[in-house]
XYZ file of C-alpha atoms in Angstrom:
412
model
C -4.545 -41.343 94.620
C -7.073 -39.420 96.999
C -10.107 -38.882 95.428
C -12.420 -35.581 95.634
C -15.194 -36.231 98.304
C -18.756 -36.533 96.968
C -21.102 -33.909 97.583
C -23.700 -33.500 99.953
C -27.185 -34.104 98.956
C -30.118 -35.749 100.286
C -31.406 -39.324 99.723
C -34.418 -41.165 100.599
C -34.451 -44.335 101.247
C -37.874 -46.598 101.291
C -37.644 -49.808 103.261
C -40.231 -52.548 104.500
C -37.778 -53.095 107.302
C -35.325 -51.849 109.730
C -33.242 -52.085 112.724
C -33.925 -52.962 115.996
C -35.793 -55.731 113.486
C -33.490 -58.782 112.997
C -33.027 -59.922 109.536
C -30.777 -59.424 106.738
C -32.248 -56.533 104.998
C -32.849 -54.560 108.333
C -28.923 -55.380 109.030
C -27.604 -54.366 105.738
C -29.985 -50.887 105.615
C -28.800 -50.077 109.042
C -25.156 -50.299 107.716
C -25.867 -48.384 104.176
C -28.150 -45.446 106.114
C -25.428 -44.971 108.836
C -22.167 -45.064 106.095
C -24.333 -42.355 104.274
C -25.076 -40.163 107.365
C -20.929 -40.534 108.405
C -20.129 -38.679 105.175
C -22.501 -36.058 105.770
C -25.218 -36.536 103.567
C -29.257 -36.143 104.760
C -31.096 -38.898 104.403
C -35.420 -39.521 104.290
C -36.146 -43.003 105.775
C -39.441 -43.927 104.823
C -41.024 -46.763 106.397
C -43.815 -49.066 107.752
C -44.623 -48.023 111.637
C -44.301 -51.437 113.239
C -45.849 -53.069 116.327
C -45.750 -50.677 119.427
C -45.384 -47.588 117.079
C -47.513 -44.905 115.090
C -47.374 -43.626 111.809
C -45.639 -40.201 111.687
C -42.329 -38.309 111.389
C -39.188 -37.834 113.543
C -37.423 -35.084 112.154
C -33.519 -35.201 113.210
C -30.720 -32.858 112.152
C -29.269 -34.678 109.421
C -32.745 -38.254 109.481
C -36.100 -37.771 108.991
C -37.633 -40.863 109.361
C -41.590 -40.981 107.989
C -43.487 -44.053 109.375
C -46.455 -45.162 107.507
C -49.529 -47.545 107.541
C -48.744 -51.005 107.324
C -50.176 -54.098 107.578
C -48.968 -57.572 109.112
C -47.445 -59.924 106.491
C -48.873 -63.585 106.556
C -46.924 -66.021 108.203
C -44.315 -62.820 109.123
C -45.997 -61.053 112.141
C -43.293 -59.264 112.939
C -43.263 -57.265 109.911
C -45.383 -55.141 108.440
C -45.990 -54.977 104.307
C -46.200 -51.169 103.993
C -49.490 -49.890 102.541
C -49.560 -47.464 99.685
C -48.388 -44.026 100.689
C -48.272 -41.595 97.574
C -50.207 -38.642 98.725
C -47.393 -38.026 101.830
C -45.052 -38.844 99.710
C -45.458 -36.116 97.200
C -46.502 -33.738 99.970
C -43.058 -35.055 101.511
C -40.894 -34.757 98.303
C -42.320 -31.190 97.440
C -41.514 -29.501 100.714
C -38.083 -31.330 100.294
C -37.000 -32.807 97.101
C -34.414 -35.746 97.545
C -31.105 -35.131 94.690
C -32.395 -39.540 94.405
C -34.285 -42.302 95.569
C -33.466 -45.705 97.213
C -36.227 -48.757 96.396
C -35.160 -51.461 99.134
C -38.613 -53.595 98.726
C -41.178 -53.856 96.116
C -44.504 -53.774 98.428
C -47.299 -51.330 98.464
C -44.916 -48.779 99.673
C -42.206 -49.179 97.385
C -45.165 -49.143 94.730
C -46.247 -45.902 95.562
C -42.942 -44.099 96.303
C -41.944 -45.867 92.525
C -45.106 -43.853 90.984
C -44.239 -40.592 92.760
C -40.724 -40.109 91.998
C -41.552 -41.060 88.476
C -44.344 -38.515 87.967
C -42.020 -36.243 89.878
C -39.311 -37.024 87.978
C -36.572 -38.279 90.943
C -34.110 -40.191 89.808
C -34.874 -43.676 91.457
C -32.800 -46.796 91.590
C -33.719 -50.260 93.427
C -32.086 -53.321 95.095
C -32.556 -57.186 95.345
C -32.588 -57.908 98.907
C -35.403 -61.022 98.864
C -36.317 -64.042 97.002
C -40.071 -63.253 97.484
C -40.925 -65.309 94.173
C -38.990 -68.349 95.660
C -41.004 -68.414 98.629
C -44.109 -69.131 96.830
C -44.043 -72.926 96.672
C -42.941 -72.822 100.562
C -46.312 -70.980 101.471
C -48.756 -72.652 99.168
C -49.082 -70.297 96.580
C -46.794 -71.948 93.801
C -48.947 -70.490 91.244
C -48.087 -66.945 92.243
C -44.191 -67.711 91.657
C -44.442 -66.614 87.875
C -47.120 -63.678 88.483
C -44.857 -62.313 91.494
C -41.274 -62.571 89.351
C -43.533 -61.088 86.204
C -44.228 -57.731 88.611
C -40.633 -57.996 90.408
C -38.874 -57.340 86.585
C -41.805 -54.951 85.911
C -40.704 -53.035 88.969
C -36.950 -52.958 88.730
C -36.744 -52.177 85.208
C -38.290 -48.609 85.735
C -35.555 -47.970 88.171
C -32.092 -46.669 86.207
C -30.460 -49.185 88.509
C -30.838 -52.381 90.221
C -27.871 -52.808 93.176
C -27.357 -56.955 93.712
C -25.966 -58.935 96.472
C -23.346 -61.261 94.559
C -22.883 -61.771 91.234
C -25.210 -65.153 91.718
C -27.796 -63.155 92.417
C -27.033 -60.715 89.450
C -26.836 -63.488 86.642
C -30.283 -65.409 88.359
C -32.309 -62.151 87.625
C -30.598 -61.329 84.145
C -31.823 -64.771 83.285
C -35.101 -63.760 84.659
C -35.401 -60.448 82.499
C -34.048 -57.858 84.704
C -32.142 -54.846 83.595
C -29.527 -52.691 84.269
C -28.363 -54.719 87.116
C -24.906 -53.746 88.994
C -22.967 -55.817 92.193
C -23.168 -53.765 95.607
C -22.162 -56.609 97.436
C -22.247 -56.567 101.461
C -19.873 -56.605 103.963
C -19.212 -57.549 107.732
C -18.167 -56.038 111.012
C -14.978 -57.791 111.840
C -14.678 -56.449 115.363
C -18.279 -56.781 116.120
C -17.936 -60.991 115.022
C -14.591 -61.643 116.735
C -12.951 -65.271 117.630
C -12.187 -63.328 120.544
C -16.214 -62.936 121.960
C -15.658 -66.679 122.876
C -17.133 -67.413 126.397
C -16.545 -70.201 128.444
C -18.712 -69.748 130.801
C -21.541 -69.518 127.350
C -20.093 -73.037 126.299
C -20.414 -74.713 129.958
C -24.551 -72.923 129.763
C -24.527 -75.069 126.980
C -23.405 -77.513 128.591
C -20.066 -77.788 126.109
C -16.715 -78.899 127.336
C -13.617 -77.608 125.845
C -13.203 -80.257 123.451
C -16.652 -80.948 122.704
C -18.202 -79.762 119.091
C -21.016 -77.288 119.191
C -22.885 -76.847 115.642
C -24.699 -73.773 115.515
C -27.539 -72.140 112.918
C -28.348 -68.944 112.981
C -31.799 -67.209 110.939
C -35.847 -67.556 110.850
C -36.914 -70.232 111.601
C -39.058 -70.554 108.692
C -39.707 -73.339 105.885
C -38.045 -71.577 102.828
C -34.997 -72.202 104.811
C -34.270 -75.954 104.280
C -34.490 -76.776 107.922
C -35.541 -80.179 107.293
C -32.113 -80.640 106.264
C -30.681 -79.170 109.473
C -32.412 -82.305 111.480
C -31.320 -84.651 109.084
C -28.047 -83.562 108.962
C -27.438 -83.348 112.500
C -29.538 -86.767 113.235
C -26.963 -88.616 110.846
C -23.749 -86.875 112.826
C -24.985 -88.342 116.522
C -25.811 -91.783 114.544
C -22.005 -91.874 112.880
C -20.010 -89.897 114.530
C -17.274 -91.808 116.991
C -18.241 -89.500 119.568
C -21.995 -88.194 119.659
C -21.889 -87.240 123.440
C -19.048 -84.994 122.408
C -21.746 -82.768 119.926
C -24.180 -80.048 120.803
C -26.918 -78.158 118.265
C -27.259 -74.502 119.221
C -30.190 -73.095 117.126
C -30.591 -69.205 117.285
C -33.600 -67.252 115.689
C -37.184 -67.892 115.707
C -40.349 -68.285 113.703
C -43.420 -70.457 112.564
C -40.968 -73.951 112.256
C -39.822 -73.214 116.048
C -42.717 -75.980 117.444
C -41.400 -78.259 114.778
C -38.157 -78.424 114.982
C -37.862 -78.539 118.565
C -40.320 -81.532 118.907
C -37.886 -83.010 116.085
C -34.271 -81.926 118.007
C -35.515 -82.549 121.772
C -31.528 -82.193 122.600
C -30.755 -79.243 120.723
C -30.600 -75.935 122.986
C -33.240 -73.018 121.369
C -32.127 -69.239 122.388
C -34.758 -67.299 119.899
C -33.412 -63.876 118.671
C -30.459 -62.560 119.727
C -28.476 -59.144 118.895
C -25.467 -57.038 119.684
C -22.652 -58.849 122.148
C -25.431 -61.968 122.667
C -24.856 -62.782 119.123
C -21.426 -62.213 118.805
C -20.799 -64.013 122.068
C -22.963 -67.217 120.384
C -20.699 -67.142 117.185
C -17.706 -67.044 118.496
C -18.557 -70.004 121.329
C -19.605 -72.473 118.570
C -17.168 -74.240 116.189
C -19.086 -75.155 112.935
C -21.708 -72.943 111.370
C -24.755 -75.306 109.571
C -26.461 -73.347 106.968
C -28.911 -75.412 104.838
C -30.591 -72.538 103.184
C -30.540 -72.203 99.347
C -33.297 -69.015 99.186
C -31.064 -66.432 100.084
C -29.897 -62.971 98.270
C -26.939 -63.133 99.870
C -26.378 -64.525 103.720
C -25.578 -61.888 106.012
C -25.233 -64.743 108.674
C -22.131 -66.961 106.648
C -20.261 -63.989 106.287
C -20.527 -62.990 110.143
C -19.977 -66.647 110.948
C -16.831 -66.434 109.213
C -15.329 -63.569 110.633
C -16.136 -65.133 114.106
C -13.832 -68.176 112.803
C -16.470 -70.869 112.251
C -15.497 -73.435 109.940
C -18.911 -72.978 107.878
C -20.886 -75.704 106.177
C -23.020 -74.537 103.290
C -24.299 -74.868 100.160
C -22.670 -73.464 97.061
C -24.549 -70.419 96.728
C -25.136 -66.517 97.964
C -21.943 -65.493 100.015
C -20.993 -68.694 100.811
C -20.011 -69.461 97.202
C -18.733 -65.808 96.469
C -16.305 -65.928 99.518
C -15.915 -69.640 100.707
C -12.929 -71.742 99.049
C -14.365 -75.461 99.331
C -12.525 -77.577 102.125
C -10.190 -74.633 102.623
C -12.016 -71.732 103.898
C -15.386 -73.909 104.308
C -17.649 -76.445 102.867
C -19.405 -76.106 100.371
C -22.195 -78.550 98.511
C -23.872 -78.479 95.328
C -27.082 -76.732 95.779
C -29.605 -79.320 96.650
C -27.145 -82.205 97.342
C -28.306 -83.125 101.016
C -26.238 -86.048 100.754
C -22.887 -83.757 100.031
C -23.850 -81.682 102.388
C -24.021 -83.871 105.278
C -20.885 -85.501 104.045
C -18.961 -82.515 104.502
C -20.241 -81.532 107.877
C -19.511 -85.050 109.248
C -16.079 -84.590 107.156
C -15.608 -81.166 109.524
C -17.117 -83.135 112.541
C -14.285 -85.714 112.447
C -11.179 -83.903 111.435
C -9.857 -81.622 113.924
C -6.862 -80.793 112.220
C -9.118 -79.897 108.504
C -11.521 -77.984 110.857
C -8.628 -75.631 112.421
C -7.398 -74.771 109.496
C -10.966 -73.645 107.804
C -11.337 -72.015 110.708
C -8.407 -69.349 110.520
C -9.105 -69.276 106.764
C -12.651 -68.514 106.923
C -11.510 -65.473 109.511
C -8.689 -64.409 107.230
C -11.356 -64.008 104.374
C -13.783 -63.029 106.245
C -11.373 -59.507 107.535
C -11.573 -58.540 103.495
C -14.921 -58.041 103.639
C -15.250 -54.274 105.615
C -17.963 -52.313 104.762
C -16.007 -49.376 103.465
C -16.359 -50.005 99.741
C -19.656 -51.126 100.058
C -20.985 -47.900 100.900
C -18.805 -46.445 98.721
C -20.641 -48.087 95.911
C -24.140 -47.120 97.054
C -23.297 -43.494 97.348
C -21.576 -43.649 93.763
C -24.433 -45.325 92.657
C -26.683 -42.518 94.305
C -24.815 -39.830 93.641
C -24.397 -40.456 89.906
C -28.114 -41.062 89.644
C -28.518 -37.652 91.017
C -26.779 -36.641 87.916
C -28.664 -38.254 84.941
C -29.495 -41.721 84.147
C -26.600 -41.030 81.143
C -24.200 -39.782 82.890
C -24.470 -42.113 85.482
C -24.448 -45.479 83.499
C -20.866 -44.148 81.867
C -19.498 -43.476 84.901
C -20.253 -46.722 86.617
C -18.892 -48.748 83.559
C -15.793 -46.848 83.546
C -15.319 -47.065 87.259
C -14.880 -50.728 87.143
C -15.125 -53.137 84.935
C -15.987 -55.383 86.989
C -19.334 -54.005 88.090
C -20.725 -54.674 84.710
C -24.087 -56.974 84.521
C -23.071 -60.522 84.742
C -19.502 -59.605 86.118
C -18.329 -61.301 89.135
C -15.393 -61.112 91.337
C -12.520 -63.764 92.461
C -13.599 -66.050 95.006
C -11.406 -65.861 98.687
């Protein structure tokens, strides 16, 4: 049955990070901002200026971005924490008053805008894009970990709504305290991450034969991310496999661990960042996707592995354990068991036959996962907001059951 479109309004959303920055966050944003612009509705993007730009406005028909101070994050130079911006903010939201209010970080900035649209009385909901309070041991400020989660529920409990990445994520931070929680879930560009991208002529720069293996990982290269598992992992599979002159590492991304991990995988091939058809190209020209990490909200990178047809190797978390089937449409480990997880990668390493057929499974699932009803959600979420946090909460229950706190969906 055709439903009734939504109505036009005007959203702000406030954002530590965006595109042409390469992360998850900036990725997802960029897809939620655009869905919302396609079906017509204005939308405020406030954010830090970053390096090479000023503070200020650029006011488009339907976008009006507003850049503001910011300041360098530690160990993450090439973003910048947004510094507390309440007096342009309510200058901003008088002249025009946004029908709601999207919270996509908890900095400074997201602070402030928090305070405003309270006082003002905006309806404001938030989302869980970042582990920031499991980065704390990784950065030598364990201490923090309980301080920083104690102002994270703080935060997202005076929002009506808090939008998660999986329901992992959503059952972690009802554990933790946090209310009102509901699944937005993410989704993946199945024509932009194609099997068909795969180059030849990429493989032989890599200096891959057609029937050699190349592992890839893609993401910062940063020490929340496990990486000391990605050279032990890949150390054990030249030391057992039948056939180590047959393997190559490809390692995409960059950050502080680059040095490192180079010194400690002299025969692994480092491309730093790439983007648009360069990525695509990369995914597609590799064969199995290593993915140590166990910090993330969700994993932008498994899903667009899949849909390139990797076989992926993971641990049981994030995306990979919403939308991997274990030995069918990946691997999957126990989170934290190195040992399991090198097991199954040598397991993918040495079974051609098992690693076809992951492959075609992982791009089978992988084509489920449009962003469509994804942005869907977020303007139902935003919309109803718009309407009254009562209102609202009855309408999203009755949507779909299955959106309720702690619900989950079935695994592909």
């Amino acid at each position: 049955m055709k439903t009734d479109p939504v109505p036009q309004k005007c959203f702000a959303l406030v954002t530590e990070t965006y595109a042409p920055q390469v992360n998850g966050v900036a990725n997802t944003l960029g897809h939620l901002c655009r869905g919302l612009l396609n079906r017509g509705h204005q939308i405020q993007l406030i954010r830090p200026a970053q390096s090479g730009e000023h503070p200020g406005i650029s006011n488009g028909p339907e976008l009006l971005e507003r850049r503001v101070n910011g300041m360098a994050i530690p160990r993450y130079p090439e973003l910048q924490l947004g510094l507390p911006a309440g007096n342009r903010l309510r200058a901003m939201w008088k002249r025009q008053r946004p029908d709601a209010i999207y919270l996509a970080t908890e900095g400074p900035l997201g602070w402030s805008a928090l305070r405003v649209a309270r006082k003002m009385g905006i309806p404001v909901i938030s989302g869980f894009h970042t582990h920031f309070q499991q980065y704390a041991d990784h950065y030598g400020v364990g201490l923090l970990q309980q301080p920083i989660m104690s102002y994270l529920r703080w935060f997202h409990n005076r929002t009506q709504l808090t939008l998660t990445a999986c329901p992992t994520q959503q059952k972690e931070l009802m554990r933790a305290g946090l209310e009102n929680l509901v699944l937005l879930g993410r989704g993946v560009d199945c024509e932009r991450f194609h099997p068909s991208h795969r180059s030849t002529n990429l493989r032989q720069q890599w200096q891959a034969g057609e029937n050699d293996i190349v592992l890839l990982h893609v993401g910062r290269l940063a020490p929340e991310k496990n990486l000391l598992l990605l050279i032990q992992a890949w150390k054990e599979a030249l030391e057992t496999t039948d056939h180590p002159e047959r393997l190559r590492l490809v390692v995409v991304g960059d950050g502080p661990m680059r040095a490192e991990l180079q010194k400690q995988l002299p025969d692994a091939l480092f491309t730093g960042w790439l983007n648009g058809a360069e990525l695509a190209s990369a995914y597609a020209s590799a064969d199995i996707f290593v993915f140590p990490s166990i910090v993330e909200t969700f994993g932008n990178v498994v899903t667009e592995a899949m849909a390139s047809g990797l076989a992926i190797n993971a641990f049981d978390s994030a995306a990979a354990h919403q939308h991997i089937r274990d030995r069918f449409s990946g691997c999957l480990a126990p989170v934290g068991d190195a040992k399991q997880f090198t097991c199954n990668l040598l397991w993918l390493i040495d079974d051609v036959e098992g690693r076809r057929s992951v492959r075609i499974h992982a791009r089978h699932r992988a084509c489920q996962l449009g962003w469509g009803p994804v942005i869907d959600r977020f303007e139902g979420y935003l919309s109803r907001a718009a309407s009254g946090p009562a209102k609202m909460t009855r309408a999203t229950h009755a949507r779909d059951p299955r959106l309720k706190p702690g619900s989950s969906e079935p695994r592909g």
